[in-house]
Amino acid sequence: MARATSATRSRRPSAPTVPDAASASAGREGLSGPQRALRRLGLVRPIDLALHVPLRYEDWTRVRPLADARDGDEALIEGEVLACEVQLRPRRQLVATLAVVGGGRCTLRFFTFYPSHQRALAVGARVRAHGELRGGWAGWTLVHPRLLSPDAPLPAGLTPVYPTTAGLPQSYLRAAVARALQQADLTETVPAEALADLPGASGSPWTLQAALAFLHHPDPRAPRPALDDRTHPAWQRLKAEELLAQQLAQVRARRERDALRAPVLRAPDDGLPRRLQSALPFALTGAQRRVVAEIVADLARPTPMHRLLQGDVGSGKTVVAALAAAVAVDAGWQCALMAPTEILAEQHFGKMVQWLEPLLARLGRCVAWLTGSQPRAQRQAMLSRIAAGEAALVVGTHAVIQEQVTFERLGLAVIDEQHRFGVAQRLALRHKAGTAAAGMEPHLLMMSATPIPRTLAMSVYADLDVSTLDELPPGRSPIVTKVLAEHRRPEVLERIRQQVAQGRQVYWVCPLIEESEALDLRAATATHAELAAALHGVTGADGRPVQVGLLHSRLLPADKKAIMAAFAAGALAVLVSTTVIEVGVDVPNASLMVIEHAERFGLSQLHQLRGRVGRGAVASVCLLLYSPGESGRVSESARERLRAMVETQDGFEIARRDLAIRGPGEFLGARQSGAPLLRFADLQTDEPLIEWARRWAPRLWQRHPEQAQRHLDRWLGGKLDYLKA
Ligand code: ADP
Ligand code: MG
C-alpha cells in the first residue's frame, strides 16, 4: 500500500490507498516517475484525480509587507537576496537573508536543500517565499519556505496543496488535477430527492461539479475555518458522496451474500441445545437468552449468517458459541471454533469438552482439537476424525484453516476475538470445503470483546448483523482501578502479600517490548525474581508457601499449558506474564491485576487485561503502574488512556474513547478492516451524514440501480473487491 507522505501528517486518514497490483504493473509500462507515483496513490482515472482533494491551501494571492506580520502568520514575501551560505552548526543548513520589499529583513532556512535552492538564492537574486513566519529577537525567519518565481503573475485563488508521495511534485499534481477536472465525468449520480434530504441542506444543493471546483480552487474570500475543518457545504457534499458509496457497497455485499445458500440448522425442542442448557451450572442471563435466540433464528435460514456477537470481557460469549454449536451439531453438521492464541483455544477446548462431550458421546461423536504445536500423530488422528465427520466440533487456533483440514460438512464457523484475525483468515474459514461442494457456505459467527462504536457499526460494518451482550452474569463485583507511579511499587508488593495471604490470586503483566523479545523476557524474568523474593516466607490460606509463576511467549506450548493449569488450579498464587494472557483467560479466584508500564498499552488492551479479574464474587482491584520515562512526562494520549481506565469499566465507553484517541484507521487496523477507509468523512463528526447515507443507499439501489452502480464505480473503482470480505 502506498501512503501519501504529507497526508500522514494530517489528522485525518486522508491518504488514499490502492491495491498493490496497480503499482506492480506500472514499472513495466514505461511510465515517467511522476506517472508511476500517481499510480501508487491510486490516481489512475480522471475521476480519481478529481476526487483527490487538497489537504490544505496556501495563500499566494498577495505579497505581504513584514510591517503588519505577526508571529505564526502564513505569508508570501518578496525580496532581494543579500547573503546566502551553507552553515554547518548546529546542523548543516542553507541560510539566506532577504531585504524584503516594504522594509525589513527575513532569514530563510533550509535543512534539506538542493543546488536548485542555491541557484535561486544567489546573492542579488529576487525571490518570493511562502511559509509560516516566525518572529524572534533575531528578526523574522521562514523555515523551509516554498520559493516562487518573482516574475509569474500572482494567482487569483488559494493554491491547493495535495496529499502526495515521493517523486510527485505539487506542481505536477496541480496540473494533472486541473486537467482531470476538465476530463472527468462529473454528472450527478445522487438523485435530487436525496440531495434535498441532506442534513443541514438549505437552498439549492451544491452539485458535485461545483463542490469539486470549489474545493480544488476555493475563492480566497471563502471562510478558511469552514474549509479547514471541513464543515463547508462543498465538503459536506463530498463527504455525503463518499459515505453513500460506502453504504452502497455494503448493501451490495449484503445482497450478494443473501443470494448464497447455507444449510438450514435447526434443533428440536428437546434437542442438544436444550440439554446443554439444562446441564449448565448456571442459568443464562437475559442478554444471553436474547442473543442465542437471534443466532438460532439466523441458523434456521437458508442464507449464511454473518453475525458479530459483541460483549464485554466476562459477559459470557463462550457459552453462547457452545449453544450455537449444539444447534449445528444437532442438525447433523460440523462446527469449527477458532481462537487467536493457543492458550485461549485450549481453554475453549476444555469448556467444550466439559459441556458438550457427555452429550456427544451418545451420538458417537466427539470434540476435536487442532493447533500448530500438537504432535504429528495426534494431529493426524484429529484430521481423519474431522474428515470423517466424527468430530462434531473442532476447536483450535489458525491451524483450523490450514489446507490439510477438510471438513465433512461444516455448517457453522465461530471466530473468537475476531479482530485478531485478518480478512483473509476469516474468508478461509468460510470457504472451508465440505459445504462448498454442495454449493453452500457455512454460517459465520464472530465474537469480540471490543465493541464496534455505533458510527463504525453503521458504516464500515453495515453489512454485518450485530448481537450485543449488554449484561454481565450476576454476582460480579466491580473492579476498582488505580493509577500509580512506578516509585510506589513497594506499596503494590505489600498489597500482593495481603492478597495471597488470604488465598487470592494475582496477575502481574509486563509489557511487550517490541524491539526486542530478549529484553522483554529479561524484564519479565527480573520481575518474577523480584516478586518471588518479596513473597518469600508468605504462606497462602492453605498454610503452604506461595508460588510465583512466569509465563512468556518463548515457552514451549506444553510448558505454557502447564503453568496456566497450575494457576487455574490455584497452585500458583501469582502469575507474572507478558501479554500472552491478554485474551479470554478465565480464573475467577484472581482478584488483583497489576499492569506494569501501563502507559505503553493501548486502551482496549488494558481493558481486556483488566477483564481477567473481577470474574468471581470477590472485590477486585486493577493497579496501573506507569513510569514517565526519560522525558519525565507521560504522553497526552497515554494519560487519556489511563484516565479512561479509571473513569469507566464499560466496554462500549472504552471503545468510544479509544476511537476518539486513535482515530478509525488505527482502531480498525489495516489488516482487520480490509475495506478502504473513509478519506473525507469523519466518523466522529459526520454521524448525521452517515445516517443519511444509510437511509438512501437501499433506496438508490432499488429505484435507480444503474445510477447506484455508476456512483460505486466512480468512488471505488478497482477497489471494490476489498469490500467483499
Ligand atoms: P467472555 O465473554 O469474556 O468470553 P466467558 O465466556 O469466558 O466470557 O465467560 C466468563 C465466565 O462467566 C466464565 O467462567 C463462564 O463460565 C461464566 N458465565 C457465563 N455465563 C454465565 C452465566 N449466565 N451465569 C454465571 N456465569 C456465567
Ligand atoms: Mg472470551
Short mmCIF file of C-alpha atoms in Angstrom, two decimals, residues 218-655:
data_model
loop_
_atom_site.label_atom_id
_atom_site.label_comp_id
_atom_site.label_asym_id
_atom_site.label_seq_id
_atom_site.Cartn_x
_atom_site.Cartn_y
_atom_site.Cartn_z
CA PRO A 218 -11.59 27.99 -3.47
CA ASP A 219 -12.34 31.66 -3.66
CA PRO A 220 -9.77 33.43 -1.44
CA ARG A 221 -12.66 35.12 0.36
CA ALA A 222 -14.13 31.77 1.39
CA PRO A 223 -14.26 31.23 5.15
CA ARG A 224 -10.99 29.47 5.93
CA PRO A 225 -12.14 27.81 9.17
CA ALA A 226 -15.05 26.08 7.40
CA LEU A 227 -12.63 24.93 4.72
CA ASP A 228 -10.03 23.73 7.17
CA ASP A 229 -12.37 21.88 9.48
CA ARG A 230 -14.36 20.53 6.53
CA THR A 231 -17.72 21.87 7.56
CA HIS A 232 -18.13 23.96 4.41
CA PRO A 233 -21.15 22.86 2.30
CA ALA A 234 -18.82 21.81 -0.51
CA TRP A 235 -17.08 19.48 1.92
CA GLN A 236 -20.40 18.21 3.20
CA ARG A 237 -21.42 17.39 -0.34
CA LEU A 238 -18.23 15.45 -0.95
CA LYS A 239 -18.47 13.55 2.32
CA ALA A 240 -22.07 12.66 1.59
CA GLU A 241 -20.97 11.23 -1.76
CA GLU A 242 -18.25 9.19 -0.16
CA LEU A 243 -20.44 7.82 2.61
CA LEU A 244 -23.12 6.94 0.11
CA ALA A 245 -20.59 4.96 -1.91
CA GLN A 246 -19.59 3.09 1.21
CA GLN A 247 -23.18 2.28 2.09
CA LEU A 248 -23.98 1.22 -1.46
CA ALA A 249 -21.06 -1.18 -1.37
CA GLN A 250 -22.33 -2.60 1.90
CA VAL A 251 -25.86 -3.00 0.61
CA ARG A 252 -24.49 -4.76 -2.41
CA ALA A 253 -22.31 -7.06 -0.32
CA ARG A 254 -25.31 -7.99 1.74
CA ARG A 255 -27.36 -8.73 -1.36
CA GLU A 256 -24.64 -10.90 -2.76
CA ARG A 257 -24.49 -12.80 0.47
CA ASP A 258 -28.26 -13.17 0.56
CA ALA A 259 -28.01 -14.87 -2.80
CA LEU A 260 -25.77 -17.58 -1.30
CA ARG A 261 -27.08 -20.80 0.19
CA ALA A 262 -26.34 -22.15 3.64
CA PRO A 263 -27.55 -25.25 5.45
CA VAL A 264 -30.72 -24.82 7.46
CA LEU A 265 -29.69 -25.63 11.03
CA ARG A 266 -32.49 -26.29 13.43
CA ALA A 267 -32.69 -28.35 16.61
CA PRO A 268 -35.84 -29.93 18.03
CA ASP A 269 -37.20 -28.59 21.32
CA ASP A 270 -35.71 -31.44 23.30
CA GLY A 271 -32.51 -31.45 21.25
CA LEU A 272 -28.88 -30.85 22.10
CA PRO A 273 -29.12 -27.12 22.84
CA ARG A 274 -31.90 -27.67 25.34
CA ARG A 275 -30.00 -30.49 27.02
CA LEU A 276 -26.81 -28.45 27.13
CA GLN A 277 -28.65 -25.56 28.70
CA SER A 278 -30.10 -27.70 31.45
CA ALA A 279 -26.72 -29.28 32.14
CA LEU A 280 -25.02 -25.89 32.67
CA PRO A 281 -24.13 -24.99 36.27
CA PHE A 282 -25.73 -21.55 35.81
CA ALA A 283 -28.80 -20.00 34.25
CA LEU A 284 -28.30 -17.87 31.15
CA THR A 285 -28.58 -14.14 31.61
CA GLY A 286 -31.40 -12.32 29.85
CA ALA A 287 -28.90 -10.94 27.37
CA GLN A 288 -27.53 -14.38 26.62
CA ARG A 289 -31.04 -15.74 26.03
CA ARG A 290 -31.75 -12.87 23.66
CA VAL A 291 -28.60 -13.26 21.57
CA VAL A 292 -28.97 -17.05 21.46
CA ALA A 293 -32.47 -16.52 20.06
CA GLU A 294 -31.07 -14.14 17.42
CA ILE A 295 -28.44 -16.66 16.38
CA VAL A 296 -30.87 -19.58 16.39
CA ALA A 297 -33.16 -17.63 14.07
CA ASP A 298 -30.28 -16.92 11.68
CA LEU A 299 -29.14 -20.53 11.63
CA ALA A 300 -32.60 -21.68 10.63
CA ARG A 301 -32.46 -19.58 7.47
CA PRO A 302 -31.14 -20.93 4.17
CA THR A 303 -28.79 -17.96 3.71
CA PRO A 304 -25.46 -17.68 5.52
CA MET A 305 -25.44 -15.91 8.86
CA HIS A 306 -22.87 -13.14 9.11
CA ARG A 307 -23.19 -12.03 12.67
CA LEU A 308 -20.95 -10.34 15.17
CA LEU A 309 -21.53 -11.15 18.82
CA GLN A 310 -20.08 -8.35 20.86
CA GLY A 311 -19.97 -8.42 24.60
CA ASP A 312 -17.65 -7.04 27.17
CA VAL A 313 -14.97 -9.21 28.70
CA GLY A 314 -16.61 -11.71 31.01
CA SER A 315 -20.08 -11.27 29.55
CA GLY A 316 -20.25 -14.98 28.72
CA LYS A 317 -19.78 -15.28 24.97
CA THR A 318 -18.28 -18.76 25.08
CA VAL A 319 -21.44 -20.47 26.25
CA VAL A 320 -23.38 -18.69 23.50
CA ALA A 321 -20.93 -20.17 21.00
CA ALA A 322 -21.41 -23.60 22.57
CA LEU A 323 -25.18 -23.34 22.21
CA ALA A 324 -24.85 -22.27 18.58
CA ALA A 325 -22.52 -25.22 18.01
CA ALA A 326 -25.08 -27.51 19.62
CA VAL A 327 -27.69 -26.36 17.10
CA ALA A 328 -25.36 -27.12 14.19
CA VAL A 329 -24.35 -30.48 15.58
CA ASP A 330 -27.90 -31.50 16.31
CA ALA A 331 -28.79 -30.74 12.70
CA GLY A 332 -26.06 -33.15 11.64
CA TRP A 333 -23.41 -30.58 10.68
CA GLN A 334 -19.96 -29.72 11.97
CA CYS A 335 -18.89 -26.61 13.78
CA ALA A 336 -15.43 -25.01 13.90
CA LEU A 337 -14.36 -22.70 16.72
CA MET A 338 -11.19 -20.71 16.09
CA ALA A 339 -9.33 -18.64 18.68
CA PRO A 340 -6.28 -16.41 18.21
CA THR A 341 -3.97 -17.96 20.78
CA GLU A 342 -3.15 -21.45 21.87
CA ILE A 343 -3.97 -20.74 25.50
CA LEU A 344 -7.38 -19.46 24.63
CA ALA A 345 -8.10 -22.29 22.21
CA GLU A 346 -7.02 -24.73 24.87
CA GLN A 347 -9.36 -23.17 27.36
CA HIS A 348 -12.25 -23.25 24.92
CA PHE A 349 -11.50 -26.84 24.16
CA GLY A 350 -11.64 -27.66 27.87
CA LYS A 351 -15.03 -25.98 28.20
CA MET A 352 -16.48 -27.58 25.08
CA VAL A 353 -15.37 -31.00 26.19
CA GLN A 354 -16.86 -30.42 29.62
CA TRP A 355 -20.14 -29.07 28.29
CA LEU A 356 -20.69 -30.96 25.07
CA GLU A 357 -18.79 -34.20 25.10
CA PRO A 358 -21.13 -36.01 27.52
CA LEU A 359 -23.97 -35.21 25.15
CA LEU A 360 -22.00 -36.04 22.01
CA ALA A 361 -20.66 -39.36 23.28
CA ARG A 362 -24.12 -40.88 22.98
CA LEU A 363 -24.19 -39.89 19.31
CA GLY A 364 -20.77 -41.43 18.73
CA ARG A 365 -19.28 -38.02 18.01
CA CYS A 366 -16.55 -36.00 19.70
CA VAL A 367 -14.79 -32.66 20.08
CA ALA A 368 -11.52 -32.38 18.12
CA TRP A 369 -8.54 -30.22 18.87
CA LEU A 370 -6.14 -28.63 16.39
CA THR A 371 -3.13 -26.44 16.96
CA GLY A 372 0.14 -25.84 15.19
CA SER A 373 2.16 -27.34 18.00
CA GLN A 374 0.45 -30.65 18.60
CA PRO A 375 2.30 -33.93 17.95
CA ARG A 376 2.01 -35.26 14.41
CA ALA A 377 0.26 -38.48 15.31
CA GLN A 378 -2.35 -36.69 17.35
CA ARG A 379 -2.86 -34.22 14.58
CA GLN A 380 -3.31 -36.96 12.00
CA ALA A 381 -5.88 -38.65 14.20
CA MET A 382 -7.77 -35.38 14.58
CA LEU A 383 -7.66 -34.68 10.85
CA SER A 384 -9.17 -38.02 9.97
CA ARG A 385 -11.93 -37.63 12.55
CA ILE A 386 -12.72 -34.23 11.12
CA ALA A 387 -12.77 -35.52 7.54
CA ALA A 388 -15.00 -38.43 8.53
CA GLY A 389 -17.46 -36.14 10.30
CA GLU A 390 -16.91 -37.95 13.60
CA ALA A 391 -15.64 -34.72 15.10
CA ALA A 392 -18.78 -32.68 15.57
CA LEU A 393 -16.90 -29.69 16.88
CA VAL A 394 -13.36 -28.65 16.05
CA VAL A 395 -11.63 -26.22 18.38
CA GLY A 396 -8.26 -24.69 17.63
CA THR A 397 -6.03 -21.87 16.54
CA HIS A 398 -5.19 -20.82 12.99
CA ALA A 399 -4.46 -24.49 12.43
CA VAL A 400 -8.18 -24.93 11.80
CA ILE A 401 -7.97 -23.09 8.49
CA GLN A 402 -4.91 -24.87 7.16
CA GLU A 403 -5.14 -26.66 3.86
CA GLN A 404 -4.88 -30.20 5.18
CA VAL A 405 -8.02 -29.69 7.23
CA THR A 406 -11.06 -30.99 5.40
CA PHE A 407 -14.45 -30.97 7.00
CA GLU A 408 -17.05 -33.48 6.06
CA ARG A 409 -19.76 -30.85 6.27
CA LEU A 410 -19.01 -27.61 8.02
CA GLY A 411 -22.22 -25.83 8.92
CA LEU A 412 -21.06 -23.17 11.34
CA ALA A 413 -17.77 -21.33 11.83
CA VAL A 414 -17.21 -19.38 15.04
CA ILE A 415 -14.31 -16.95 15.32
CA ASP A 416 -13.47 -15.75 18.79
CA GLU A 417 -11.74 -12.39 19.26
CA GLN A 418 -12.38 -11.81 15.59
CA HIS A 419 -10.44 -8.54 15.48
CA ARG A 420 -7.28 -10.59 15.97
CA PHE A 421 -7.76 -12.27 12.64
CA GLY A 422 -7.28 -10.83 9.19
CA VAL A 423 -9.84 -10.69 6.47
CA ALA A 424 -8.12 -13.50 4.58
CA GLN A 425 -8.31 -15.80 7.58
CA ARG A 426 -11.98 -15.14 8.09
CA LEU A 427 -12.61 -15.83 4.43
CA ALA A 428 -10.60 -19.03 4.56
CA LEU A 429 -12.76 -20.39 7.32
CA ARG A 430 -15.92 -19.51 5.44
CA HIS A 431 -14.68 -21.24 2.35
CA LYS A 432 -13.67 -24.46 4.03
CA ALA A 433 -14.85 -27.29 1.84
CA GLY A 434 -17.40 -29.95 2.56
CA THR A 435 -20.08 -27.37 2.45
CA ALA A 436 -18.82 -25.73 -0.71
CA ALA A 437 -19.28 -28.98 -2.60
CA ALA A 438 -22.99 -28.72 -2.01
CA GLY A 439 -22.93 -25.12 -3.29
CA MET A 440 -23.27 -23.81 0.23
CA GLU A 441 -21.39 -21.62 2.66
CA PRO A 442 -21.23 -22.18 6.39
CA HIS A 443 -22.86 -19.75 8.78
CA LEU A 444 -20.40 -17.36 10.38
CA LEU A 445 -20.44 -16.13 13.96
CA MET A 446 -17.73 -13.69 15.01
CA MET A 447 -17.17 -12.76 18.60
CA SER A 448 -15.40 -9.76 20.02
CA ALA A 449 -14.92 -8.09 23.35
CA THR A 450 -14.00 -4.88 21.59
CA PRO A 451 -17.36 -3.47 20.69
CA ILE A 452 -17.64 -1.56 17.50
CA PRO A 453 -18.63 2.03 18.20
CA ARG A 454 -22.01 2.92 16.76
CA THR A 455 -20.73 5.04 13.91
CA LEU A 456 -18.34 2.32 12.76
CA ALA A 457 -21.07 -0.28 13.04
CA MET A 458 -23.21 1.90 10.82
CA SER A 459 -20.54 2.49 8.21
CA VAL A 460 -17.66 0.08 7.88
CA TYR A 461 -19.61 -2.87 9.26
CA ALA A 462 -23.01 -2.02 7.88
CA ASP A 463 -23.41 -5.39 6.19
CA LEU A 464 -22.91 -7.22 9.44
CA ASP A 465 -25.66 -8.19 11.86
CA VAL A 466 -24.72 -7.42 15.42
CA SER A 467 -25.82 -9.09 18.64
CA THR A 468 -24.83 -7.48 21.88
CA LEU A 469 -24.38 -8.95 25.34
CA ASP A 470 -25.04 -5.90 27.44
CA GLU A 471 -25.35 -7.63 30.78
CA LEU A 472 -22.75 -9.38 32.89
CA PRO A 473 -23.58 -12.65 34.67
CA PRO A 474 -24.78 -11.99 38.22
CA GLY A 475 -22.50 -11.93 41.24
CA ARG A 476 -19.65 -9.97 39.70
CA SER A 477 -18.27 -7.21 41.83
CA PRO A 478 -16.98 -4.06 40.21
CA ILE A 479 -13.24 -3.62 39.76
CA VAL A 480 -11.52 -0.67 41.39
CA THR A 481 -8.87 0.77 39.10
CA LYS A 482 -5.96 2.89 40.33
CA VAL A 483 -3.12 4.58 38.54
CA LEU A 484 0.20 4.62 40.43
CA ALA A 485 3.61 6.00 39.59
CA GLU A 486 6.37 3.42 39.39
CA HIS A 487 8.02 4.63 42.62
CA ARG A 488 5.03 3.30 44.56
CA ARG A 489 5.98 -0.25 43.66
CA PRO A 490 6.67 -1.19 47.33
CA GLU A 491 3.02 -0.46 48.20
CA VAL A 492 1.99 -2.68 45.35
CA LEU A 493 4.16 -5.52 46.61
CA GLU A 494 2.60 -5.10 50.05
CA ARG A 495 -0.87 -5.36 48.59
CA ILE A 496 0.09 -8.52 46.76
CA ARG A 497 1.36 -10.01 50.02
CA GLN A 498 -2.00 -9.31 51.66
CA GLN A 499 -3.98 -10.78 48.80
CA VAL A 500 -2.07 -14.02 48.51
CA ALA A 501 -2.08 -14.48 52.29
CA GLN A 502 -5.89 -14.54 52.00
CA GLY A 503 -5.70 -17.21 49.33
CA ARG A 504 -6.38 -14.80 46.43
CA GLN A 505 -4.50 -14.84 43.17
CA VAL A 506 -2.69 -12.11 41.33
CA TYR A 507 -1.74 -11.36 37.74
CA TRP A 508 1.29 -9.20 37.02
CA VAL A 509 1.56 -8.14 33.39
CA CYS A 510 4.85 -6.93 31.92
CA PRO A 511 4.72 -5.06 28.66
CA LEU A 512 5.89 -6.49 25.43
CA ILE A 513 8.98 -4.64 24.34
CA GLU A 514 8.53 -4.66 20.63
CA GLU A 515 12.08 -4.06 19.53
CA SER A 516 13.43 -6.94 21.48
CA GLU A 517 11.87 -10.12 22.61
CA ALA A 518 15.02 -10.86 24.62
CA LEU A 519 14.76 -7.60 26.52
CA ASP A 520 11.13 -8.25 27.10
CA LEU A 521 11.91 -11.64 28.53
CA ARG A 522 14.65 -10.25 30.75
CA ALA A 523 12.24 -7.67 32.21
CA ALA A 524 9.63 -10.33 32.93
CA THR A 525 12.25 -12.64 34.44
CA ALA A 526 13.54 -9.87 36.71
CA THR A 527 10.04 -9.05 37.86
CA HIS A 528 9.39 -12.70 38.53
CA ALA A 529 12.51 -12.88 40.72
CA GLU A 530 11.56 -9.68 42.50
CA LEU A 531 8.09 -10.98 43.34
CA ALA A 532 9.37 -14.37 44.42
CA ALA A 533 11.76 -12.58 46.80
CA ALA A 534 9.07 -10.23 48.09
CA LEU A 535 6.76 -13.16 48.84
CA HIS A 536 9.41 -15.32 50.42
CA GLY A 537 8.07 -16.81 53.61
CA VAL A 538 4.47 -15.83 52.92
CA THR A 539 2.03 -18.68 53.22
CA GLY A 540 -1.32 -18.97 51.48
CA ALA A 541 -4.69 -19.75 53.00
CA ASP A 542 -3.75 -23.44 52.93
CA GLY A 543 -0.66 -22.80 55.06
CA ARG A 544 1.79 -23.62 52.26
CA PRO A 545 4.39 -21.19 50.90
CA VAL A 546 3.05 -19.30 47.94
CA GLN A 547 4.50 -19.84 44.49
CA VAL A 548 5.10 -17.36 41.69
CA GLY A 549 4.85 -18.48 38.04
CA LEU A 550 6.27 -16.93 34.89
CA LEU A 551 4.57 -17.09 31.53
CA HIS A 552 6.03 -15.70 28.32
CA SER A 553 5.86 -16.26 24.60
CA ARG A 554 9.19 -18.12 24.33
CA LEU A 555 7.96 -21.04 26.41
CA LEU A 556 7.01 -24.27 24.72
CA PRO A 557 3.25 -24.68 24.37
CA ALA A 558 3.26 -27.61 26.75
CA ASP A 559 5.01 -25.52 29.41
CA LYS A 560 2.64 -22.64 28.91
CA LYS A 561 -0.23 -25.02 29.28
CA ALA A 562 1.20 -26.46 32.49
CA ILE A 563 1.74 -23.03 34.01
CA MET A 564 -1.74 -21.84 33.09
CA ALA A 565 -3.19 -25.03 34.51
CA ALA A 566 -1.25 -24.55 37.76
CA PHE A 567 -2.52 -21.00 38.05
CA ALA A 568 -6.09 -22.03 37.27
CA ALA A 569 -5.84 -24.77 39.90
CA GLY A 570 -4.57 -22.30 42.50
CA ALA A 571 -1.12 -23.89 42.84
CA LEU A 572 0.47 -20.63 41.73
CA ALA A 573 -0.56 -17.56 43.69
CA VAL A 574 0.98 -15.04 41.34
CA LEU A 575 1.36 -15.23 37.60
CA VAL A 576 3.93 -12.91 36.07
CA SER A 577 3.37 -12.74 32.37
CA THR A 578 3.93 -10.84 29.19
CA THR A 579 0.77 -10.02 27.29
CA VAL A 580 0.18 -13.65 26.36
CA ILE A 581 -2.66 -13.74 28.88
CA GLU A 582 -4.39 -10.89 27.17
CA VAL A 583 -7.39 -12.62 25.76
CA GLY A 584 -10.06 -14.76 27.22
CA VAL A 585 -8.30 -16.42 30.14
CA ASP A 586 -10.72 -17.21 32.92
CA VAL A 587 -9.59 -17.71 36.54
CA PRO A 588 -12.35 -16.47 38.86
CA ASN A 589 -10.22 -16.53 42.04
CA ALA A 590 -7.82 -13.90 40.67
CA SER A 591 -8.61 -10.61 42.32
CA LEU A 592 -5.65 -8.35 41.65
CA MET A 593 -4.25 -7.29 38.31
CA VAL A 594 -1.06 -5.29 38.16
CA ILE A 595 -0.04 -3.85 34.82
CA GLU A 596 3.48 -2.55 34.65
CA HIS A 597 4.27 0.28 32.23
CA ALA A 598 0.59 0.64 31.65
CA GLU A 599 1.34 3.77 29.62
CA ARG A 600 2.66 1.53 26.84
CA PHE A 601 -0.55 -0.38 26.33
CA GLY A 602 -3.46 0.50 24.09
CA LEU A 603 -6.76 1.28 25.72
CA SER A 604 -8.67 -1.75 24.58
CA GLN A 605 -5.74 -3.95 25.52
CA LEU A 606 -5.76 -2.51 29.05
CA HIS A 607 -9.47 -3.09 29.27
CA GLN A 608 -9.08 -6.70 28.12
CA LEU A 609 -6.33 -7.29 30.63
CA ARG A 610 -8.36 -5.80 33.44
CA GLY A 611 -11.19 -8.12 32.46
CA ARG A 612 -9.09 -11.05 33.69
CA VAL A 613 -10.07 -10.09 37.24
CA GLY A 614 -13.48 -9.37 38.71
CA ARG A 615 -14.73 -12.72 37.40
CA GLY A 616 -15.71 -14.05 40.78
CA ALA A 617 -17.64 -12.64 43.71
CA VAL A 618 -14.59 -11.12 45.47
CA ALA A 619 -13.87 -7.41 45.15
CA SER A 620 -11.11 -6.94 42.61
CA VAL A 621 -8.51 -4.30 42.01
CA CYS A 622 -6.54 -3.29 38.93
CA LEU A 623 -3.36 -1.30 39.50
CA LEU A 624 -1.88 0.54 36.56
CA LEU A 625 1.77 1.32 37.15
CA TYR A 626 3.30 3.92 34.92
CA SER A 627 6.74 5.40 34.61
CA PRO A 628 7.30 8.74 32.99
CA GLY A 629 10.48 7.67 31.22
CA GLU A 630 13.37 9.87 30.21
CA SER A 631 11.29 12.83 29.18
CA GLY A 632 9.85 12.90 32.70
CA ARG A 633 6.35 13.01 31.24
CA VAL A 634 3.75 10.55 30.08
CA SER A 635 2.35 11.45 26.67
CA GLU A 636 -1.02 13.14 26.47
CA SER A 637 -2.65 10.17 24.77
CA ALA A 638 -1.25 7.77 27.39
CA ARG A 639 -2.70 10.00 30.09
CA GLU A 640 -6.06 9.93 28.33
CA ARG A 641 -5.96 6.15 28.19
CA LEU A 642 -5.15 5.79 31.87
CA ARG A 643 -7.82 8.31 32.76
CA ALA A 644 -10.39 6.41 30.71
CA MET A 645 -9.49 3.21 32.56
CA VAL A 646 -10.12 4.83 35.92
CA GLU A 647 -13.30 6.53 34.84
CA THR A 648 -15.13 3.67 33.21
CA GLN A 649 -15.44 -0.08 33.09
CA ASP A 650 -17.97 -0.08 30.32
CA GLY A 651 -16.51 -1.71 27.23
CA PHE A 652 -18.64 0.41 24.94
CA GLU A 653 -17.50 3.63 26.52
CA ILE A 654 -13.91 2.37 26.35
CA ALA A 655 -14.30 1.60 22.66
#
